[in-house]
Coordinates of C-alpha atoms in Angstrom, one line a residue:
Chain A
X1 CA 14.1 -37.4 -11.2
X2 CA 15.2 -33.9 -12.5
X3 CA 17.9 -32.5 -9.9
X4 CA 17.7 -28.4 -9.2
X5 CA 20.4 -27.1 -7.2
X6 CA 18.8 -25.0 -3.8
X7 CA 21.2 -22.4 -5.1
X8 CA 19.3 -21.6 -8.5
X9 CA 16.4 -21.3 -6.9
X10 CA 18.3 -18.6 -4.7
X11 CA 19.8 -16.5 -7.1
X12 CA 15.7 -16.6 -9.0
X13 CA 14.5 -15.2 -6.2
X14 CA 16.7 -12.7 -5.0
X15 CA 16.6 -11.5 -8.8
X16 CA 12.6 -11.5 -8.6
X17 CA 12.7 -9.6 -5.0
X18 CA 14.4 -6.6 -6.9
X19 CA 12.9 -6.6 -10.2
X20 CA 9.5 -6.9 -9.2
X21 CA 10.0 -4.2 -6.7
X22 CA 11.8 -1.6 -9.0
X23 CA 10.0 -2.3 -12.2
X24 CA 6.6 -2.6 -12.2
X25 CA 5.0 -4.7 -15.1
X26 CA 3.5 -3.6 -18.2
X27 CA 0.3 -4.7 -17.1
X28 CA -0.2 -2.1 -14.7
X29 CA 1.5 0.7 -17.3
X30 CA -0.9 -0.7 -19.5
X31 CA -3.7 -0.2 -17.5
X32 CA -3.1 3.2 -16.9
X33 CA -2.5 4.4 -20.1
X34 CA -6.5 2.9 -20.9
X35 CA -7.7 4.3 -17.9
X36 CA -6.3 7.6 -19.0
X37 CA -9.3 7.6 -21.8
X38 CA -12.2 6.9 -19.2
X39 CA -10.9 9.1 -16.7
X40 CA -13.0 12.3 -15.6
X41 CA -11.5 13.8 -13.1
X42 CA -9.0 16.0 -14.0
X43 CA -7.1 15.6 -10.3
X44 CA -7.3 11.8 -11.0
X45 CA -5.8 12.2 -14.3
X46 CA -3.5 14.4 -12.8
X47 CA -2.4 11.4 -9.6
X48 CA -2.2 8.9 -12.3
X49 CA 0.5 11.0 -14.3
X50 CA 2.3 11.3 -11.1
X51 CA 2.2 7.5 -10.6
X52 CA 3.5 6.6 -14.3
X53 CA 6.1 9.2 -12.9
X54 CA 6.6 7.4 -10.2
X55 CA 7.5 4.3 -11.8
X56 CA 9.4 6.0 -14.7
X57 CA 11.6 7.0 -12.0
X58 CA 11.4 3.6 -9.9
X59 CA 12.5 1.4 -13.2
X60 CA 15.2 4.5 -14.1
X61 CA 17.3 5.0 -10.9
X62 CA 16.8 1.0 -9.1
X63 CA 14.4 2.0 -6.3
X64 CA 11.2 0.5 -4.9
X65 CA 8.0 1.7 -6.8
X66 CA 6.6 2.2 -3.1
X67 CA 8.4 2.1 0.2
X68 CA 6.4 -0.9 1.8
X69 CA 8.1 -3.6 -0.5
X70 CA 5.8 -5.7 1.3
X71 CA 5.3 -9.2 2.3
X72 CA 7.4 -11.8 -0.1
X73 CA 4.8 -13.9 -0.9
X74 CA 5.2 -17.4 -3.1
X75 CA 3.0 -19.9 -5.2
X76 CA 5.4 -22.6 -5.8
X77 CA 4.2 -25.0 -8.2
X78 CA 6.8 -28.4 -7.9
X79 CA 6.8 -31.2 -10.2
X80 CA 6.8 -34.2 -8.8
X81 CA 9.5 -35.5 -10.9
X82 CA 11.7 -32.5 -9.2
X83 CA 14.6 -33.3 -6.8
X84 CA 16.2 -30.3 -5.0
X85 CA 20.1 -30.7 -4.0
X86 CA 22.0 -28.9 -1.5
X87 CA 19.3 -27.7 0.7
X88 CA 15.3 -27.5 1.5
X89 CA 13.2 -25.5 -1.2
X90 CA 12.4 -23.4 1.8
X91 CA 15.4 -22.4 3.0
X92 CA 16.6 -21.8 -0.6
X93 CA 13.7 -19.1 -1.0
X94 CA 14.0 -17.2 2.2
X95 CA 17.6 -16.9 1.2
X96 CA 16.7 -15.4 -2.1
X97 CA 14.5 -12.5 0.1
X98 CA 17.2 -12.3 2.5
X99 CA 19.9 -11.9 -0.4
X100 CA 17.4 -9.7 -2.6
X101 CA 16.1 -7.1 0.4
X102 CA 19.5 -6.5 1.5
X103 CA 21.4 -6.0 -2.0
X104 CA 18.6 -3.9 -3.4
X105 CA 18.1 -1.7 -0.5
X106 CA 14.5 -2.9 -0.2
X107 CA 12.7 -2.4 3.6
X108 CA 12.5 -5.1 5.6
X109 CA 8.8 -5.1 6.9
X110 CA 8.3 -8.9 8.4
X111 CA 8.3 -9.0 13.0
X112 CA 8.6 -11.9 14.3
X113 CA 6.1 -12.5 16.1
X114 CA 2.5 -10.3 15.8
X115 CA 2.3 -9.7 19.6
X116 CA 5.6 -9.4 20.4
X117 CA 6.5 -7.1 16.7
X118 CA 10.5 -7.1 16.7
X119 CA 11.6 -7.0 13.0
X120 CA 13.5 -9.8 11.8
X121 CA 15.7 -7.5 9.7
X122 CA 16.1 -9.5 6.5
X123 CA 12.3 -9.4 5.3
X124 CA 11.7 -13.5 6.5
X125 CA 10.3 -15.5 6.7
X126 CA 8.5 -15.6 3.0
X127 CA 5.1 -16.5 2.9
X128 CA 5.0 -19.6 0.4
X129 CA 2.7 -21.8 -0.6
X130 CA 3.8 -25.3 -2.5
X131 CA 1.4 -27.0 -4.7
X132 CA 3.0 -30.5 -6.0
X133 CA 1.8 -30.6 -9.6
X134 CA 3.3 -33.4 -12.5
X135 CA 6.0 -32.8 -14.2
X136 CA 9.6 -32.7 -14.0
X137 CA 9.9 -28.8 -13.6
X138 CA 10.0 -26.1 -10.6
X139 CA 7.6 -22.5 -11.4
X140 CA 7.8 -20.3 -8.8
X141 CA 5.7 -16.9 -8.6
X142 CA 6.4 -14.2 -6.4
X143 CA 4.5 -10.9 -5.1
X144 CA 5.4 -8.0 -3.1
X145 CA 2.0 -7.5 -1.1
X146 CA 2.0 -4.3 0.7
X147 CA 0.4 -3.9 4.0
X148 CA -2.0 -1.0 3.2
X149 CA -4.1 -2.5 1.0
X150 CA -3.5 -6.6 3.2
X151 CA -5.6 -4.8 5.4
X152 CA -8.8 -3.9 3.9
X153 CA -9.1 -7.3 2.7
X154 CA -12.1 -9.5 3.9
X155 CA -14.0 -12.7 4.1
X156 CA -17.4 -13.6 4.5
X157 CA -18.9 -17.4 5.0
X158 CA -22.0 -16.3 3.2
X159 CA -25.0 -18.4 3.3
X160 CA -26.0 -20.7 0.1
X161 CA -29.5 -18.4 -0.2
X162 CA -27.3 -15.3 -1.0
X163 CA -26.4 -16.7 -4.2
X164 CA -24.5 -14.7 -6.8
X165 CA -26.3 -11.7 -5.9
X166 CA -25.0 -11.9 -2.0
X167 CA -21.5 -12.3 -3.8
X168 CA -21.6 -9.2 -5.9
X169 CA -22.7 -7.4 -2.8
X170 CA -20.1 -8.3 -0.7
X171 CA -17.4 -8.0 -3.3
X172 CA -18.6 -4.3 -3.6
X173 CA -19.0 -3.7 -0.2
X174 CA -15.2 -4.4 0.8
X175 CA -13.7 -2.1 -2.5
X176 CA -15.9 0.7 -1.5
X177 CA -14.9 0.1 2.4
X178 CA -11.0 -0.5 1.1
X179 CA -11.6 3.1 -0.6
X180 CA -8.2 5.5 -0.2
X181 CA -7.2 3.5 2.8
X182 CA -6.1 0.7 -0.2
X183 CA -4.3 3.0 -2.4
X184 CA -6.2 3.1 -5.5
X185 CA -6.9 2.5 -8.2
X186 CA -7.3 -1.3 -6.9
X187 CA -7.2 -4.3 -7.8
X188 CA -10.2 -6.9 -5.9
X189 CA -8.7 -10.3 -6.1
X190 CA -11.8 -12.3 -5.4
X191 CA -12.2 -16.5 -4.4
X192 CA -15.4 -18.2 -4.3
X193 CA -16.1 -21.3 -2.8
X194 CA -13.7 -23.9 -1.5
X195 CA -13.5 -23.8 2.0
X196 CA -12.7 -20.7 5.2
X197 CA -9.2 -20.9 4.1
X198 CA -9.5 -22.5 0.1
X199 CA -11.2 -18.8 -0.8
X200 CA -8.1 -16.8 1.0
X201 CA -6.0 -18.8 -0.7
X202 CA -7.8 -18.4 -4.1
X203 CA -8.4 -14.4 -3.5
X204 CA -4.4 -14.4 -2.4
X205 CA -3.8 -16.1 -6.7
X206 CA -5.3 -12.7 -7.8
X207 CA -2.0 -11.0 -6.5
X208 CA -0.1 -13.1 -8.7
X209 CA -2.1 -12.7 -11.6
X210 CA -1.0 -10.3 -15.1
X211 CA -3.5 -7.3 -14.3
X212 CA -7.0 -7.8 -16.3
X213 CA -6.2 -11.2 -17.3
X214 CA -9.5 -13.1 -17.7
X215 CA -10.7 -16.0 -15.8
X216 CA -11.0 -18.8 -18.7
X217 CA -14.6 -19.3 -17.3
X218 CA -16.3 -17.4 -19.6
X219 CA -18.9 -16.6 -16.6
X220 CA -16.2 -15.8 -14.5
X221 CA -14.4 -13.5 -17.1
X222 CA -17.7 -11.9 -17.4
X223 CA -18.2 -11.9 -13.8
X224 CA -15.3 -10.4 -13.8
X225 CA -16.5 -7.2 -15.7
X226 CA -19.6 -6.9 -14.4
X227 CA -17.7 -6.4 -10.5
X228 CA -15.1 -4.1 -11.8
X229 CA -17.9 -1.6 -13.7
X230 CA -20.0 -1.4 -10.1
X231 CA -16.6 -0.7 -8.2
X232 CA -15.8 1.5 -10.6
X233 CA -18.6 3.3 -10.1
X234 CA -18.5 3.4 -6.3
X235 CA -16.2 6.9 -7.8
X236 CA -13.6 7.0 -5.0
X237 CA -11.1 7.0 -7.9
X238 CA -7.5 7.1 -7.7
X239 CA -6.4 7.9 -4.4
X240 CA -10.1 8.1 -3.1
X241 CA -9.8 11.3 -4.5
X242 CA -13.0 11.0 -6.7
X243 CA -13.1 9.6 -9.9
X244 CA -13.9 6.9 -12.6
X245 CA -10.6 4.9 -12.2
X246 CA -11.4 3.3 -8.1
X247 CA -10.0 -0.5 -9.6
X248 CA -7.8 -1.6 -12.8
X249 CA -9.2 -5.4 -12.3
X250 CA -10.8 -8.0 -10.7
X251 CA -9.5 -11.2 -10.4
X252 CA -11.8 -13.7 -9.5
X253 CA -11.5 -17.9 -9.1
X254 CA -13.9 -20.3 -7.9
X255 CA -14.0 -23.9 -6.8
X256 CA -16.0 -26.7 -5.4
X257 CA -17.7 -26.1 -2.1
X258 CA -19.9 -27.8 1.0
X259 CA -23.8 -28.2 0.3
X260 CA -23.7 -25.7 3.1
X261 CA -21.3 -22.9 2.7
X262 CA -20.9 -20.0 0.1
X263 CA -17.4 -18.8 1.0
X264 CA -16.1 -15.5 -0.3
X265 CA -12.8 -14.0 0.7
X266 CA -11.6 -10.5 -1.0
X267 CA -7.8 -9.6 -0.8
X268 CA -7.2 -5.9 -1.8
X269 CA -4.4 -5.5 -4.1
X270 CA -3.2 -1.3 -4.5
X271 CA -2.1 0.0 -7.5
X272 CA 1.7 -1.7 -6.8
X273 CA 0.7 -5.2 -8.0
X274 CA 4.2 -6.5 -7.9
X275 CA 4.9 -9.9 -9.5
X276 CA 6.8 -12.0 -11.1
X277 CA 7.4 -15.6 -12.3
X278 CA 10.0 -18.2 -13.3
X279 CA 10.2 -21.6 -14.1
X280 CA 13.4 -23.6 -14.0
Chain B
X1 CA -0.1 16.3 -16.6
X2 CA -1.5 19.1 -14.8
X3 CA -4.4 19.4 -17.1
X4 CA -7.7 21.3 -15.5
X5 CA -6.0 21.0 -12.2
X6 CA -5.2 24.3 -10.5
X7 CA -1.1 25.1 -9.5
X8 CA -0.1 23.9 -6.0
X9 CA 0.5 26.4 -3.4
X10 CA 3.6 26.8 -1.9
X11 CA 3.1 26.6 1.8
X12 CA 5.9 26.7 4.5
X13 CA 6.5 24.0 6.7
X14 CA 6.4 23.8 10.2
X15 CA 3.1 25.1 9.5
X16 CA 2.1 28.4 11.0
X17 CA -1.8 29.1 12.5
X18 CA -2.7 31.2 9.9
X19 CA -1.5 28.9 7.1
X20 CA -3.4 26.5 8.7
X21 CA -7.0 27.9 8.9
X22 CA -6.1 29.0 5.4
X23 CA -5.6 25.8 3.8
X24 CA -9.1 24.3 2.5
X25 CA -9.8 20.4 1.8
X26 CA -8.7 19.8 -2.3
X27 CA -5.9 22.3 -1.9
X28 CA -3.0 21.3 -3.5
X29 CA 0.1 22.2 -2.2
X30 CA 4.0 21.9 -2.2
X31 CA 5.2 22.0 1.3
X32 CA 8.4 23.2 1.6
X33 CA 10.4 23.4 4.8
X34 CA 10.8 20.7 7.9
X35 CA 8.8 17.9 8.9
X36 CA 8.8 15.2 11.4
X37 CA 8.6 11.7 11.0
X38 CA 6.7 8.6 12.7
X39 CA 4.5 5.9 11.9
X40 CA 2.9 2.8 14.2
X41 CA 5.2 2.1 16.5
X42 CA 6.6 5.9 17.2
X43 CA 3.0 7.0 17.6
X44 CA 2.5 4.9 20.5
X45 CA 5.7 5.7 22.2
X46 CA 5.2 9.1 22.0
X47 CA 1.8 8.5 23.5
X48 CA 2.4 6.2 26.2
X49 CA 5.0 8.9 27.2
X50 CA 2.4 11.1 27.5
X51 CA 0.1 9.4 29.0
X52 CA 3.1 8.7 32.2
X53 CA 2.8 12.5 32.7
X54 CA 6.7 12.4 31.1
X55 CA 7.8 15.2 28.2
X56 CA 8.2 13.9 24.9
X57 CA 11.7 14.0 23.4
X58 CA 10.9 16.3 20.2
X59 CA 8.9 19.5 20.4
X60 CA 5.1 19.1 18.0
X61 CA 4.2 22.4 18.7
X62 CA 3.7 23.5 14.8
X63 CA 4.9 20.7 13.1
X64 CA 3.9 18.6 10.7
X65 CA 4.5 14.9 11.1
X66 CA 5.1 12.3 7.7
X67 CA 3.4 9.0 8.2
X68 CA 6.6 7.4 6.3
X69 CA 8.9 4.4 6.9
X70 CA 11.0 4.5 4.5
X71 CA 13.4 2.3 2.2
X72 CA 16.9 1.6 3.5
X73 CA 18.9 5.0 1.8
X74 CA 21.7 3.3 -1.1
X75 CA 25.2 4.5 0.0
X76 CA 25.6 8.5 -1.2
X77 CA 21.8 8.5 -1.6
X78 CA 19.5 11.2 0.2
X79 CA 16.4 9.4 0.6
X80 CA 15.3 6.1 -0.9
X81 CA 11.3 5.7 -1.3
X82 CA 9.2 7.0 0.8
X83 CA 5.7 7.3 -0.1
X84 CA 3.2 7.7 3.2
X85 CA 1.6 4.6 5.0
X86 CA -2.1 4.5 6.1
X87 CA -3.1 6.9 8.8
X88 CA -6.1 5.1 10.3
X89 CA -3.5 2.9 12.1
X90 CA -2.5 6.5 14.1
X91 CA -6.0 7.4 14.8
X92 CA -5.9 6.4 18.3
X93 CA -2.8 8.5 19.2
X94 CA -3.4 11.8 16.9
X95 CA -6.1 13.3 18.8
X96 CA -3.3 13.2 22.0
X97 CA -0.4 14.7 19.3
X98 CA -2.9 17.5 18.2
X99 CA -3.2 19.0 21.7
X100 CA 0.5 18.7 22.1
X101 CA 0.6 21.3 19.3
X102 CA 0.9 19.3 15.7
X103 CA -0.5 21.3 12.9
X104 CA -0.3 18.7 9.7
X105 CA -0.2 15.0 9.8
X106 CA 0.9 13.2 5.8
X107 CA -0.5 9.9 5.7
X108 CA -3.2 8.2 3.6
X109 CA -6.2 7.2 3.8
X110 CA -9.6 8.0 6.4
X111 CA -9.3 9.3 9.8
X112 CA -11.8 8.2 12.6
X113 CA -14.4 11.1 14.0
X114 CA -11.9 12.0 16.9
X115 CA -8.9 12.8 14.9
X116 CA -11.3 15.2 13.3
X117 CA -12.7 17.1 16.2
X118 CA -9.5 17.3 17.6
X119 CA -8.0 19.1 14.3
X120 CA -11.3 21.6 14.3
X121 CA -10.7 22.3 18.0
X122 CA -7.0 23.0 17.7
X123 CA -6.3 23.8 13.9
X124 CA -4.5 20.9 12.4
X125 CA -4.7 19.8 8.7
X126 CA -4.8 16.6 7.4
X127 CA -2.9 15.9 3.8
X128 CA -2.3 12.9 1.6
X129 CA 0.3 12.1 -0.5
X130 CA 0.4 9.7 -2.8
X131 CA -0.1 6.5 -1.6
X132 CA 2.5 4.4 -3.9
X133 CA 4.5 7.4 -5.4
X134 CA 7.4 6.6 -3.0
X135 CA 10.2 7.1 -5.7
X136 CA 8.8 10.6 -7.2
X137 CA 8.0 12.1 -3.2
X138 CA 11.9 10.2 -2.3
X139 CA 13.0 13.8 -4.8
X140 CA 11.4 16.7 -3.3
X141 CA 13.3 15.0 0.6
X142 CA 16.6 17.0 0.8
X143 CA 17.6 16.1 3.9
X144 CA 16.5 13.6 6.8
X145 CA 18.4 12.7 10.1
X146 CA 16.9 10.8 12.7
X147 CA 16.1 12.7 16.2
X148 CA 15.5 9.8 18.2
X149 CA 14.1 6.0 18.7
X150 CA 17.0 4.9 15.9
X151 CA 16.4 1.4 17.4
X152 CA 12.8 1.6 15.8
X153 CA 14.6 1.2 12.5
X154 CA 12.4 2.4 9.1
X155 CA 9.7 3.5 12.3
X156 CA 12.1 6.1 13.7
X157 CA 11.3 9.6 14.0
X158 CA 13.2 11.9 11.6
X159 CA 13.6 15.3 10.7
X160 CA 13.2 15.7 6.7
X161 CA 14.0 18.6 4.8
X162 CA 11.8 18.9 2.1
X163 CA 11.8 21.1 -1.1
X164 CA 8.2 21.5 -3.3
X165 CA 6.9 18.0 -1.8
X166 CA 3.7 17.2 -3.0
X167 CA 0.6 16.6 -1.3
X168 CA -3.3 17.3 -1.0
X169 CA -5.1 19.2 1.5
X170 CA -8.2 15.9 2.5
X171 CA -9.2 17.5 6.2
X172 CA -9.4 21.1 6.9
X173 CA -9.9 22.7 10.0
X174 CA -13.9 22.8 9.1
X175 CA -13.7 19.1 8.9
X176 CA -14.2 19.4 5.0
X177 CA -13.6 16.1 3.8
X178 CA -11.8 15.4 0.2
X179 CA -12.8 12.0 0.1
X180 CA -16.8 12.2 0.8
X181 CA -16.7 15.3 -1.6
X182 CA -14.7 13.4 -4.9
X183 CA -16.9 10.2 -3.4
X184 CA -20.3 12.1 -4.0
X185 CA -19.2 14.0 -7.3
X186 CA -17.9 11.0 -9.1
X187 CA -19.7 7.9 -7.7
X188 CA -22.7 6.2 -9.4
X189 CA -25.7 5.0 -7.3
X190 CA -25.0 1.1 -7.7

């Protein structure tokens, strides 16, 4: 048994909480910069300089990249050969947000209840999801999801006799309803399969995933492509101004699934994918 | 960074009648001036207030309201970010604000049929800002104090002064639409 002290896993998290938030990864910069030689619009060009502006200044003076610093979301991978000391793994994490949100001046966006709405004022409780996996280590992954774009996501139990081609469509059909409401240029996180809440949960991985990195299914990576060309050419474009750039990826996972059932789920991700990872 | 895109104009805020007929959908402009803040949970206090018959505690007549809550101000810092939410989530309370007398609304994002016929009937624009460019809009807000509701937190309504802040004319008072016109020009039938 490997001991990690509740407190390390603290101080990772309220380090993640402000980094993520201030800095935004070179996967997104990187993006940008290639969409920058597809573009067509010149007002598109011209909101995408303003967001590598944006996070110029973000990275340069410590503030958030976007105002809505979003749901703290989790995928906790824990080996089972890991032993936490001086406190739940829970507790330890929604101290880190408590600790990070307050020392980096980050908003606090979480109510307590969704009827009754009073904000908790510390941005907890985290969502987090633990996976036990083997191993004597502790990775956690962390992602500031931002309301805007939570809310155009979607999910469909489609039926087996859709096939891949009812997929596509439905993929498609919530990026071009997502349009500027989303904050684009997107990114269409995408889970197949599984069951109601196994393709959420998959679609939800996409948020934590390095922009444009391929699915190691070579017919998902290609997949992959083939969605992001056809939202791409729904031509809502950055801000849903018009334009060539309406998404920067799709992420998509699948997994095993009833004789029955064809789920699809489709979380929208805006242009402030916000993640990070650690492993200790 | 500015390539093929035509200068903003500088228009005044509050926004005056005649500014607003004159402002046409793909304008862009720098505001420059006052405006008012409120999101969700302002919106429907403002409304409810309304709807009671009772006056509202801050005067719309000619202003322009920001859809922005923003990030907790750093001690001896202005404004932290505070880039606009989605504006969909007001759709059910602007037509009611728009016959009070608001001429702008800032947000993001569509806006239902209603919101619309109410900004033709009674000259209001609709602009966006950009969704996500919280840090580069935090620099053109001067100023902001809040006027009332401080127990709404980020939701409060303000009062932000505002120098050259950036934003995009998406609904005129013809009920031109930005985002159906870049849609159409740029999309590819799928």
């Amino acid at each position: 048994m490997r001991e990690i002290q509740a407190k390390l896993i603290t101080g990772a998290v309220r380090q993640m909480c402000i980094d993520a938030n201030t800095d935004i990864g070179d996967d997104i910069l990187g993006a940008f910069d290639r969409a920058k030689s597809t573009e067509e619009s010149p007002l598109a060009l011209n909101i995408i300089g303003q967001i590598e502006e944006n996070a110029t200044i973000a990275a340069r003076d410590k503030m958030p990249y976007c105002q809505d610093t979003g749901f703290s979301c989790f995928m906790v991978d824990i080996g089972q050969d890991v032993h936490v000391t001086g406190g739940g793994i829970e507790d330890a994490i929604n101290e880190g947000v408590r600790q990070g949100y307050n020392d980096g001046y980050l908003r606090k966006s979480i109510l307590n209840d969704p009827i009754e709405r009073k904000n908790t004022g510390d941005n907890t409780p985290a969502h987090i999801h633990v996976d036990i996996v083997p191993g004597d280590r502790l990775h956690i992954k962390f992602s500031a999801k931002g309301g805007g774009s939570e809310n155009m996501s979607q999910l469909a139990m489609l039926k087996p006799s859709d096939g891949l081609d009812g997929v596509k469509k439905f993929v498609v059909k919530v990026a071009s309803e997502a349009g500027p409401n989303a904050c684009p240029p997107i990114i269409v996180c995408v889970g197949i399969g599984g069951t109601f809440d196994g393709a959420a949960l998959m679609a939800k991985r996409g948020v934590f995933r390095e922009a444009g990195k391929p699915n190691p299914d070579p017919f998902y990576a290609k997949l992959e492509q083939e969605l992001l060309a056809r939202v791409n050419d729904l031509g809502f474009g950055p801000q849903g101004l018009g334009g060539r750039t309406s998404a920067l990826a799709v992420h998509v996972e699948a997994a095993a699934c009833h004789i029955a059932s064809l789920p699809v789920a489709v979380n929208i991700q805006c242009h402030a994918h916000r993640h990070r990872e650690v492993t200790l | 960074m500015t390539q093929g895109v035509a200068q903003p104009l500088k228009i005044k805020v509050p926004l005056s009648r005649e500014d607003v007929q004159r402002l046409k959908a793909g304008d862009i402009v720098h505001l420059t001036g006052a405006v008012l803040t409120g999101r969700d949970a302002a919106h429907k206090r403002m409304y409810d207030l309304l709807e009671k018959g009772e006056p509202l505690p801050v005067d719309l007549k000619g202003q322009v309201i920001y859809y922005v809550g923003p990030a907790p101000a750093k001690p001896g810092q202005v404004m932290n970010s505070a880039g606009p939410t989605t504006s969909s989530r007001m759709d059910k309370y602007s037509p009611r604000l728009i016959e009070e007398g608001l001429t702008g609304m800032i947000g993001k994002g569509y806006r239902s049929d209603a919101v619309v016929e109410a900004m033709k009937k009674h000259g209001c624009v609709y602009f966006a800002a950009v969704g996500g460019a919280a840090a580069l809009i935090a620099k053109s807000i001067k100023k902001s104090e809040v006027l009332v509701w401080e127990d709404l937190g980020t939701e409060a309504v303000r009062r932000m002064e505002v120098e050259n802040f950036p934003a995009i004319v998406i609904i005129d008072t013809e009920g031109n639409d930005l985002y159906k016109i870049g849609r159409e020009k740029y999309g590819k039938p799928g």
